[in-house]
Structures are given as structure tokens and as C-alpha cells.
PDB file of C-alpha atoms in Angstrom:
ATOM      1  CA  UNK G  27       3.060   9.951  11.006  1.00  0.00           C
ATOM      2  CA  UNK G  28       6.851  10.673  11.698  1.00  0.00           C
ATOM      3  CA  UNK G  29       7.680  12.462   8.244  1.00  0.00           C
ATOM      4  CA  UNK G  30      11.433  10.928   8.668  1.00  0.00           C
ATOM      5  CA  UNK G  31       9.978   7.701   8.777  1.00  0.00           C
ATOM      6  CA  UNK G  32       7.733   9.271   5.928  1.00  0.00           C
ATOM      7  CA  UNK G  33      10.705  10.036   4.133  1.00  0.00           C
ATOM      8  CA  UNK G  34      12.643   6.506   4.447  1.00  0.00           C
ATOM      9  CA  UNK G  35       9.217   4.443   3.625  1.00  0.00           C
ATOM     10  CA  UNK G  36       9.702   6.419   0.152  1.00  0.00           C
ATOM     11  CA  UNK G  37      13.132   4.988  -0.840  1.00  0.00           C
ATOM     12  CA  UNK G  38      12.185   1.420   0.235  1.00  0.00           C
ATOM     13  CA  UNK G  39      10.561  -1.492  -2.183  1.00  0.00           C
ATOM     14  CA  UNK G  40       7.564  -3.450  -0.743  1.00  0.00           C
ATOM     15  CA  UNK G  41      10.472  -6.841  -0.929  1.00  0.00           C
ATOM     16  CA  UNK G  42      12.524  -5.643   1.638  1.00  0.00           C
ATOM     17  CA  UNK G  43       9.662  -4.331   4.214  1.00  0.00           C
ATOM     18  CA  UNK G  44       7.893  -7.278   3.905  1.00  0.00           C
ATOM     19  CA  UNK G  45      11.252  -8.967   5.037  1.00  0.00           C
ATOM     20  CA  UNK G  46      11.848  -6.743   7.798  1.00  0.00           C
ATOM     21  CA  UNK G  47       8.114  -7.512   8.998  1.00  0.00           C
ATOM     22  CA  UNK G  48       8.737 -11.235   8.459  1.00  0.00           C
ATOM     23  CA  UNK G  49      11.864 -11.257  10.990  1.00  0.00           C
ATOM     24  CA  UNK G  50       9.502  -9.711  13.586  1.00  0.00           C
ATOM     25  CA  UNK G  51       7.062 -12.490  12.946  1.00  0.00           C
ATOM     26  CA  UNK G  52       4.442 -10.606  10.849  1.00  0.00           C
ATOM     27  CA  UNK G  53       3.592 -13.025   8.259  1.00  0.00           C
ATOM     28  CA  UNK G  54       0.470 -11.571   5.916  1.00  0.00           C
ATOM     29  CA  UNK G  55       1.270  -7.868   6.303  1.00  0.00           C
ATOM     30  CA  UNK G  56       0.911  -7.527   2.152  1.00  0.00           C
ATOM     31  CA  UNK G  57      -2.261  -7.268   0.538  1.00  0.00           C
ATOM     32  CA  UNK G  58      -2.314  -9.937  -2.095  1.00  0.00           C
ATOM     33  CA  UNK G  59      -3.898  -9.766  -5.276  1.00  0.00           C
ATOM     34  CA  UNK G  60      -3.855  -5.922  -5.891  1.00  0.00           C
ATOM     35  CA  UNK G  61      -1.551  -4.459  -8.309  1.00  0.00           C
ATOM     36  CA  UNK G  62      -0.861  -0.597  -9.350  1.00  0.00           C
ATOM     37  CA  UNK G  63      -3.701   1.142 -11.824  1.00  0.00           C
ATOM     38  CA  UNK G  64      -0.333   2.671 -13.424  1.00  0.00           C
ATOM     39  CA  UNK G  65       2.640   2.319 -12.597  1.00  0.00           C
ATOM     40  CA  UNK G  66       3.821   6.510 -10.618  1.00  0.00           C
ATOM     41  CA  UNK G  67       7.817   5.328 -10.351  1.00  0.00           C
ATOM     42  CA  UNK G  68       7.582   6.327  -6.685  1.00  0.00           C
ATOM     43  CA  UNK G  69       6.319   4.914  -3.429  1.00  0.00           C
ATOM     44  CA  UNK G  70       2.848   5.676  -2.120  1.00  0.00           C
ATOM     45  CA  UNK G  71       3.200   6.031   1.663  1.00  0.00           C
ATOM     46  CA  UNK G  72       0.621   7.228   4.752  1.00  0.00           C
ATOM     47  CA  UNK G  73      -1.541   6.279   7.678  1.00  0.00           C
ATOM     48  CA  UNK G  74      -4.621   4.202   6.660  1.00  0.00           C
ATOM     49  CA  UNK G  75      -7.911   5.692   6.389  1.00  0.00           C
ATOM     50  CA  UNK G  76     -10.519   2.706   5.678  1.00  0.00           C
ATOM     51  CA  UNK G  77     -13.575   1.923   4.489  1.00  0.00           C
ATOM     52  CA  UNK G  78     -15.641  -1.201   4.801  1.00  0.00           C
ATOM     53  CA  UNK G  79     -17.963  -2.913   2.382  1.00  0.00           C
ATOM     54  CA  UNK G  80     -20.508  -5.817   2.985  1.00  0.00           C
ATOM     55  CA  UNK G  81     -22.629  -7.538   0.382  1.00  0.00           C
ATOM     56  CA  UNK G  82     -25.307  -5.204  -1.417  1.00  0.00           C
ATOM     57  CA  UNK G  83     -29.361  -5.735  -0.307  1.00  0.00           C
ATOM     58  CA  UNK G  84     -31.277  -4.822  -2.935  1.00  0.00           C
ATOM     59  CA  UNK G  85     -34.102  -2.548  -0.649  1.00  0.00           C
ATOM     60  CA  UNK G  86     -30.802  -0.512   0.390  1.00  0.00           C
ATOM     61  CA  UNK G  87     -28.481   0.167  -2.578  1.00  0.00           C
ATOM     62  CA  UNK G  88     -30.473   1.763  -5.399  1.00  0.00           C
ATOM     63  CA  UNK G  89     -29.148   4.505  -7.573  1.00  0.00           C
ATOM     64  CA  UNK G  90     -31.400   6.771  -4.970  1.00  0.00           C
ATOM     65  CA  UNK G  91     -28.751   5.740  -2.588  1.00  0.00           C
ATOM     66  CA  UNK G  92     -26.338   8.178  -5.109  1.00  0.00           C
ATOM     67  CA  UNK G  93     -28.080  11.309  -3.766  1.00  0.00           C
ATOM     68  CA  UNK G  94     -27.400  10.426   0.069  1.00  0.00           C
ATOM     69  CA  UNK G  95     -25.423  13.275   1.485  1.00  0.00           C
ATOM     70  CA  UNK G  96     -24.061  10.749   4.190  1.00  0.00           C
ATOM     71  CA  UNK G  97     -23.031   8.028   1.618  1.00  0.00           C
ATOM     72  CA  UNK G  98     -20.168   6.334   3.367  1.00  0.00           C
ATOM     73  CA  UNK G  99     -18.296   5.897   0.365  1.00  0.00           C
ATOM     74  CA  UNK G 100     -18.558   9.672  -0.766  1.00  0.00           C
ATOM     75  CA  UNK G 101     -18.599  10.548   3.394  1.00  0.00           C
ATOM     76  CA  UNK G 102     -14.572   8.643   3.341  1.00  0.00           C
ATOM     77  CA  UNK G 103     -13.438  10.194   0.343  1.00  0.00           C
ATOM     78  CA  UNK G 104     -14.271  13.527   1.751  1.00  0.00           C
ATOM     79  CA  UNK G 105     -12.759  12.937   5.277  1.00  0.00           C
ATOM     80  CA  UNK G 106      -9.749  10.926   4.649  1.00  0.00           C
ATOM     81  CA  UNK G 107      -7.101  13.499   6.050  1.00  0.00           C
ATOM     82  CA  UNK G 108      -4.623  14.989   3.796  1.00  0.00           C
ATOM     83  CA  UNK G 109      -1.380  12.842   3.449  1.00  0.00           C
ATOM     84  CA  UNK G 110      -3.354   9.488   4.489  1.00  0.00           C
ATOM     85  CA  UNK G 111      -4.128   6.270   2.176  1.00  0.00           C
ATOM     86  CA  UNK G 112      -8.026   5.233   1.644  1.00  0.00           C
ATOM     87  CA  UNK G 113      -7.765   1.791   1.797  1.00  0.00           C
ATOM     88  CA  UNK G 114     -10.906  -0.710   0.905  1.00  0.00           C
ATOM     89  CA  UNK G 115     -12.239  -3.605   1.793  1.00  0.00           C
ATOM     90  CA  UNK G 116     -14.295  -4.512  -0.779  1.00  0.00           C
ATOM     91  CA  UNK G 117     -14.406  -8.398  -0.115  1.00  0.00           C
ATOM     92  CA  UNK G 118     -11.846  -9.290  -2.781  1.00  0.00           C
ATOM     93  CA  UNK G 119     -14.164  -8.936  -5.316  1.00  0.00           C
ATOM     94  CA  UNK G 120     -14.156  -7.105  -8.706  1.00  0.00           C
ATOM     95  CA  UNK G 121     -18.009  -7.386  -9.854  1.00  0.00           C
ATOM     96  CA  UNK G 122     -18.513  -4.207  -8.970  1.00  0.00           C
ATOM     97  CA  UNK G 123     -16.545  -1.194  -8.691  1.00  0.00           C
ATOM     98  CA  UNK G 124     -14.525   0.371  -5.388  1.00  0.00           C
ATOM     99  CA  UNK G 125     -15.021   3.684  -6.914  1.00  0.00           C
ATOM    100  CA  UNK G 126     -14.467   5.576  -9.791  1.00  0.00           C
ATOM    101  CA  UNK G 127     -11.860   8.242 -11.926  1.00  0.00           C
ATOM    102  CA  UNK G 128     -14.421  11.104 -10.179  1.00  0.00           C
ATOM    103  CA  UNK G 129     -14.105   9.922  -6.734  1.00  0.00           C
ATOM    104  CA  UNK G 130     -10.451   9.242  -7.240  1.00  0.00           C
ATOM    105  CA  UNK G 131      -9.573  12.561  -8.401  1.00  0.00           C
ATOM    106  CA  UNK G 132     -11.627  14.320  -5.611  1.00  0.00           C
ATOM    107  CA  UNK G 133      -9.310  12.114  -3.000  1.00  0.00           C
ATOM    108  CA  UNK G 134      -6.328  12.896  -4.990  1.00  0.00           C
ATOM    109  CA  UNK G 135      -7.272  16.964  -5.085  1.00  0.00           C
ATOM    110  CA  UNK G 136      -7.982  16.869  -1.124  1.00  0.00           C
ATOM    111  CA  UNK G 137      -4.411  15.710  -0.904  1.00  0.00           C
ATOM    112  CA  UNK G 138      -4.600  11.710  -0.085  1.00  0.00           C
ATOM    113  CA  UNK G 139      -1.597   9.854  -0.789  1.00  0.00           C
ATOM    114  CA  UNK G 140      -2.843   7.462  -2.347  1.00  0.00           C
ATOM    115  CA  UNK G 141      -6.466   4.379  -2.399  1.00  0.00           C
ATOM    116  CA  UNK G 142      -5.783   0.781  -2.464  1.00  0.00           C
ATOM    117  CA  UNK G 143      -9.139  -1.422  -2.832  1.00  0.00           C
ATOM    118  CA  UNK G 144      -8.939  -5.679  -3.253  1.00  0.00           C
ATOM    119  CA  UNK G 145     -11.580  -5.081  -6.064  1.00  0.00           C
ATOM    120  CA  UNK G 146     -11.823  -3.086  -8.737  1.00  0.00           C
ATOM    121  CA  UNK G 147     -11.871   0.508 -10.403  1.00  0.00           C
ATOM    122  CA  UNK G 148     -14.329   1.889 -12.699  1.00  0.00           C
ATOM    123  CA  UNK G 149     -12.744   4.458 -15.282  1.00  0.00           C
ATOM    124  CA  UNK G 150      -9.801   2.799 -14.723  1.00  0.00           C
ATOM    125  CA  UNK G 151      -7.682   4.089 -17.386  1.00  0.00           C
ATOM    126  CA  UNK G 152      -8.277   7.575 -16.448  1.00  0.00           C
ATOM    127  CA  UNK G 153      -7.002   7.008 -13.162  1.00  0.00           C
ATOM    128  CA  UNK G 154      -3.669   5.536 -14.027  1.00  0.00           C
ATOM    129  CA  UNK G 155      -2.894   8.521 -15.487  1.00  0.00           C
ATOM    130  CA  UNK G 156      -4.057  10.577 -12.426  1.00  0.00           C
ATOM    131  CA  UNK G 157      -1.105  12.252 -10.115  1.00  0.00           C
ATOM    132  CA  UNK G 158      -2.155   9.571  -7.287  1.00  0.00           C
ATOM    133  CA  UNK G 159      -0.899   6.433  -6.511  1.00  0.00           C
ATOM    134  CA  UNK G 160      -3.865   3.654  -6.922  1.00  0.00           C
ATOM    135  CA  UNK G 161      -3.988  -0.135  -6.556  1.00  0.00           C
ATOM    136  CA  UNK G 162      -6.262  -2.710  -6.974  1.00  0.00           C
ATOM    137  CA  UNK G 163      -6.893  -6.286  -8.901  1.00  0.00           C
ATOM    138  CA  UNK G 164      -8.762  -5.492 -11.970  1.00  0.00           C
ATOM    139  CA  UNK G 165     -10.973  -2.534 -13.884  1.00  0.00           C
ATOM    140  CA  UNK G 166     -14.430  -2.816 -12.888  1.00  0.00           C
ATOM    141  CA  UNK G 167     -17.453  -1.315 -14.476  1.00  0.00           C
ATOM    142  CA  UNK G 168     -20.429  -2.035 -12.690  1.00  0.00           C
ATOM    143  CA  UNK G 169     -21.427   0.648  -9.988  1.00  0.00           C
ATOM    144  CA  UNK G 170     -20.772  -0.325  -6.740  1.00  0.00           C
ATOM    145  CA  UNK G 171     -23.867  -0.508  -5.553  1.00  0.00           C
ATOM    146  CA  UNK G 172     -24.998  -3.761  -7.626  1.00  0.00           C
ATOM    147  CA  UNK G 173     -23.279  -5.967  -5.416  1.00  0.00           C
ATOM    148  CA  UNK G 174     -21.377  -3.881  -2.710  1.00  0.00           C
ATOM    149  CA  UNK G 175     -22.741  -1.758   0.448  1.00  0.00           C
ATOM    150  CA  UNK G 176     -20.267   1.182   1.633  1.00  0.00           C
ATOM    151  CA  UNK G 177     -21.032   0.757   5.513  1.00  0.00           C
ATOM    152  CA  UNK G 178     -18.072   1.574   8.175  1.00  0.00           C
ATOM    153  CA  UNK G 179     -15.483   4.155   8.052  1.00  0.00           C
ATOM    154  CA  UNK G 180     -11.990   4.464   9.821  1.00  0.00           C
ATOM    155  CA  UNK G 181     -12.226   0.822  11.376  1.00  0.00           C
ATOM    156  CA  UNK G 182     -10.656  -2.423  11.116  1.00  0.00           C
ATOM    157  CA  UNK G 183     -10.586  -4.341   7.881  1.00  0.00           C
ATOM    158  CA  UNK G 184      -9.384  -6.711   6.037  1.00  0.00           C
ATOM    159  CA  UNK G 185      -7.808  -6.013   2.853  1.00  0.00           C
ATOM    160  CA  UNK G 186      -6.586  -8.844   0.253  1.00  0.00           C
ATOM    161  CA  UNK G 187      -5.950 -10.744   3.130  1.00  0.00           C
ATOM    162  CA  UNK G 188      -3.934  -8.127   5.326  1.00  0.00           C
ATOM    163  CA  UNK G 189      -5.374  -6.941   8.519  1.00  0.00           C
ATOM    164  CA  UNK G 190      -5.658  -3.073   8.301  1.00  0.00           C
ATOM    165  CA  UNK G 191      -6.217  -1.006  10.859  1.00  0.00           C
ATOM    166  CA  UNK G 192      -6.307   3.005  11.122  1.00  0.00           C
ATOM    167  CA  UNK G 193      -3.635   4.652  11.270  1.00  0.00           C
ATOM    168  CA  UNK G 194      -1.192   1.420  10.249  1.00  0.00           C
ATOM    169  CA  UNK G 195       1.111   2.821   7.748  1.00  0.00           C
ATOM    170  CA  UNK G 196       0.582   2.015   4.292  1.00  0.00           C
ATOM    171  CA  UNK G 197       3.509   1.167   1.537  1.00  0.00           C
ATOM    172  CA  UNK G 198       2.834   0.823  -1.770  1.00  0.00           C
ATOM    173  CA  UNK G 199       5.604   0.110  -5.159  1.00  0.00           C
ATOM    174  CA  UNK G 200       5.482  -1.090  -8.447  1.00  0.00           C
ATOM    175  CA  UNK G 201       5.072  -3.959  -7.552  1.00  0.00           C
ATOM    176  CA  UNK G 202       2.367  -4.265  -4.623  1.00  0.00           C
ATOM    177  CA  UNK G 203       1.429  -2.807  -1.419  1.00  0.00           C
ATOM    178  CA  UNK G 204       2.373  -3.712   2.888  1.00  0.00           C
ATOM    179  CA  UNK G 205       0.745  -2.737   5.417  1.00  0.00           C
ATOM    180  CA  UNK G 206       3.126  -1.805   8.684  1.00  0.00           C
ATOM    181  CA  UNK G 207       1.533  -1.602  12.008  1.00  0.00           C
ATOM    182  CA  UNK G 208       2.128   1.661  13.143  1.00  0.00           C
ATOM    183  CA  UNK G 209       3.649   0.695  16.724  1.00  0.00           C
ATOM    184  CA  UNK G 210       6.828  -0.340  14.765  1.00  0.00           C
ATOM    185  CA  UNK G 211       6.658   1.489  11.806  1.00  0.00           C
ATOM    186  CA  UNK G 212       9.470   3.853  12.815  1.00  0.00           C
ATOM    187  CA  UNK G 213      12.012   0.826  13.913  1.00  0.00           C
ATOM    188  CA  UNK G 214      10.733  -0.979  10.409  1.00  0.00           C
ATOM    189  CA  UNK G 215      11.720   1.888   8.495  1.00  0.00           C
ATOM    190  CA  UNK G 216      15.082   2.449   9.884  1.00  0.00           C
ATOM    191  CA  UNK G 217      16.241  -1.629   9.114  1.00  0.00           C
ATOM    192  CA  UNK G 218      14.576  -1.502   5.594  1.00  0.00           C
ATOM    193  CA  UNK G 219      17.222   1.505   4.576  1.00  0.00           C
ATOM    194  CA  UNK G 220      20.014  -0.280   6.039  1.00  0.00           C
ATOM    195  CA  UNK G 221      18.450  -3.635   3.834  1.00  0.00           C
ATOM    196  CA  UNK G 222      18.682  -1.325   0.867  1.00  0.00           C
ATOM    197  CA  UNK G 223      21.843  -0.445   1.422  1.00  0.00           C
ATOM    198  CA  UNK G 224      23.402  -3.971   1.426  1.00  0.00           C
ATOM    199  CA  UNK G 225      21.135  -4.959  -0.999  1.00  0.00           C
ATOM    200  CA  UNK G 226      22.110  -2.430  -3.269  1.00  0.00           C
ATOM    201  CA  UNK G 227      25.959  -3.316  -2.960  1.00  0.00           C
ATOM    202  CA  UNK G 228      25.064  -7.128  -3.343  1.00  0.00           C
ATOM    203  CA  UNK G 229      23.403  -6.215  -6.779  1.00  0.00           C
ATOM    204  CA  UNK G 230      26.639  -4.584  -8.083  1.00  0.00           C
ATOM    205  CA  UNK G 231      28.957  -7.502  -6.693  1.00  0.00           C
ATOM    206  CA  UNK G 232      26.766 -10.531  -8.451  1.00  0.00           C
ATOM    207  CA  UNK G 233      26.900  -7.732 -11.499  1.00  0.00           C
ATOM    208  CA  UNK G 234      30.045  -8.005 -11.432  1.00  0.00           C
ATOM    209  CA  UNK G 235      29.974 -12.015 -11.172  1.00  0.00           C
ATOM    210  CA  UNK G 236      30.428 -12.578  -7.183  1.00  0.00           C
ATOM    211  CA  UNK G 237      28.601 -15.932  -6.333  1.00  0.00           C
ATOM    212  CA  UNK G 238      25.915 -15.304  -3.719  1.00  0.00           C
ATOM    213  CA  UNK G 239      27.067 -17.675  -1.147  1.00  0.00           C
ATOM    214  CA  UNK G 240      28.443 -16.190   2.276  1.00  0.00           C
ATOM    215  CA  UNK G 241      27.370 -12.825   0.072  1.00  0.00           C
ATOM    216  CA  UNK G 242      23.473 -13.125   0.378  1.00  0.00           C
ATOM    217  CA  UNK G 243      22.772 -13.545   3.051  1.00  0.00           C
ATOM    218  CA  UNK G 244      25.933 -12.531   4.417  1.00  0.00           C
ATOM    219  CA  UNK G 245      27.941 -15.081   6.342  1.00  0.00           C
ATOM    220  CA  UNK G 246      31.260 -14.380   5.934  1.00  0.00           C
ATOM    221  CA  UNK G 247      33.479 -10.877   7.509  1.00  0.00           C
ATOM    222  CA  UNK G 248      35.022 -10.549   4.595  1.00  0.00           C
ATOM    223  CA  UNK G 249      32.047  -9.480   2.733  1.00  0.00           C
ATOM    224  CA  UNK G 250      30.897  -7.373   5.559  1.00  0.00           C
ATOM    225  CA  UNK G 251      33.878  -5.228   5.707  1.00  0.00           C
ATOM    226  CA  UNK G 252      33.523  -4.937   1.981  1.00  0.00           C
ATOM    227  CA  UNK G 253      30.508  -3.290   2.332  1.00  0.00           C
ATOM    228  CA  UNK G 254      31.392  -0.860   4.530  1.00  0.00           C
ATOM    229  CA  UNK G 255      34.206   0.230   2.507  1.00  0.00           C
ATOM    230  CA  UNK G 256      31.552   0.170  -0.781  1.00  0.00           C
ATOM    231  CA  UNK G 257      29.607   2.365   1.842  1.00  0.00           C
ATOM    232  CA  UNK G 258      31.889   4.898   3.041  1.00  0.00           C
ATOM    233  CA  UNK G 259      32.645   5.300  -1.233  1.00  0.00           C
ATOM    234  CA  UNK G 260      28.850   5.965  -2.314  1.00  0.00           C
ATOM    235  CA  UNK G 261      27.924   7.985   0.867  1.00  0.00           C
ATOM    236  CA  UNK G 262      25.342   5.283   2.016  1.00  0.00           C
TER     237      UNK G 262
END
């Protein structure tokens, strides 16, 4: 990806993108229900990698299936590129674990930027306190072969909801995760600073007791040409 657009998508917050998205008509671009294993105080953002799961057949995922050199799920986590996000489909569910603290810290050491699954983690504890950014909707024990089959790598998915596909550009906060397609990712970037920006002067003036109307959203010129002045001040 473009590492200035790299390099805005880390000062942005999930909110605003998800705004920028909406005004271009994107509508379910975040992946609901997921949620940060610990909170890392800075954005995760790169080009999805995914991985696909399907419901678990008994004759096919045995702990045998552990030993399988060509495992998709151990085949993703060592070929998702350097600087890209793993992201999961594991069919919104939690019974069984997306992967675990082992798996997670391989991905992290290989250089990912970060794994987002709508299930679950195993070890889940250990990997919050990991140097990678990781999401998902609840710690998970059970191995993820007792109800999920890894099957398809680097294709379509669906994730919590969000269609996901390669090389879409991946956001993730505090607070949750988007998913930009990567056509526009560059243009989306670009608006979310400038969102920031006002955003970031609105908080100081209702701070400082300014009512929000004509200020948020802003209607009225005088407001606008207050910004600019509170921009030219703090360099923005």
C-alpha cells in the first residue's frame, strides 16, 4: 500500500473513516462484534491477507490434521506478507478458537501488522500483551478444529459482517476495526485527516462551552473561518 496513506490511516479513529466511507455510500465497511485482545494505543493498519473457515467434519479435522505441513491455517500465518493484516472469517463464532498466543506470535515475528478474527482467541491473555495489534469477540479455548475447518487463503470473505477482500486496507483502534476498499483508500485517507482536524477544533470549542449547532456539523462561515485561524495556530 501507499505508505503516506499508511501513515495518515495511523492518526485516524475507526469513527471518522467509517464516516468518510458512509458519504461515499459504503454502509457495512466495519466488522461488528470484534473488539481489541488489549488495547496497543495505536492504530493497526495494512492490506488484508484472509483466511476462510467452514464448519468442521469430523473424518477431516482430527488432531492428525495438526501435523499437516499444508494446514491452511498454519500455511496463512506463514505467508501473510510482512506489513499486511490476517484477517478471519471464522463464521462469527467463538466455540472454537481462530488461533492461538503461538500462532499469533509467529505472525507478529514475520512482521504482520496485525489478525482480526469474528471468533475467538485461545491464550488470549498472552496475546494482549503481545507487540501486535489483535481483535476479535471473545477468548476461546477449544482448538479450532472441534468445530471450524481452515480451507481458503487470500480470497473473499466475510468478516463480522464486512465484506473483505485481499488487499482492502484494514483499520483497526481502540475501539473496533473498518475495512476500506483499496480503490479509494488513498482519497479516504486524505478526507479522514482533514475530519480530524475539524473534529479536533470542535472538541476544544464545546470544551470550552460552544453549543454544537451551526458548529457540528458546520453550517455557519463564521465557524469555518474560525477554524482556519485555530488551524494556521496549531500547524494543522
Amino acid at each position: 500500500m501507499n505508505e503516506e496513506t499508511r501513515t495518515l490511516l495511523m492518526g485516524v479513529s475507526v469513527a471518522t473513516l467509517a464516516t468518510a466511507l458512509f458519504k461515499r455510500g459504503l454502509r457495512s465497511q466495519v466488522i461488528q462484534g470484534v473488539r481489541p485482545v488489549g488495547a496497543k494505543s495505536r492504530n493497526m493498519v495494512g492490506p488484508a491477507f484472509t483466511l476462510r473457515y467452514i464448519p468442521a467434519r469430523e473424518d477431516r479435522n482430527t488432531l492428525a490434521e495438526f501435523r499437516n505441513p499444508e494446514h491452511p491455517q498454519r500455511v496463512a500465518i506463514e505467508t501473510c506478507p510482512p506489513g499486511h493484516v490476517l484477517v478471519m472469517d471464522s463464521r462469527k463464532s467463538a466455540t472454537a478458537a481462530s488461533a492461538g498466543d503461538i500462532l499469533v506470535t509467529r505472525l507478529m515475528v514475520r512482521g504482520g501488522a496485525g489478525i482480526v478474527t469474528d471468533g475467538g482467541f485461545r491464550d488470549a491473555a498472552t496475546i494482549a500483551g503481545l507487540d501486535i495489534p489483535a481483535y476479535h469477540t471473545r477468548p476461546s479455548s477449544p482448538t479450532n478444529l472441534t468445530t471450524n475447518e481452515a480451507i481458503g487463503i487470500n480470497e473473499p470473505i466475510g468478516c463480522g459482517d464486512a465484506p473483505v477482500f485481499p488487499g482492502d486496507i484494514v483499520v483497526g483502534d481502540d475501539d473496533c476495526v473498518v475495512v476500506i476498499p483499496a480503490g479509494i483508500a488513498d482519497e479516504v485517507a486524505a478526507e479522514a485527516v482533514e475530519m480530524t482536524a475539524y473534529e479536533d477544533f470542535v472538541i476544544e470549542r464545546v470544551k470550552a462551552g460552544e453549543s454544537i449547532i451551526g458548529l457540528y456539523p458546520q453550517t455557519k462561515d463564521e465557524h469555518r473561518a474560525a477554524f482556519e485561524k485555530w488551524r494556521a495556530a496549531n500547524g494543522r
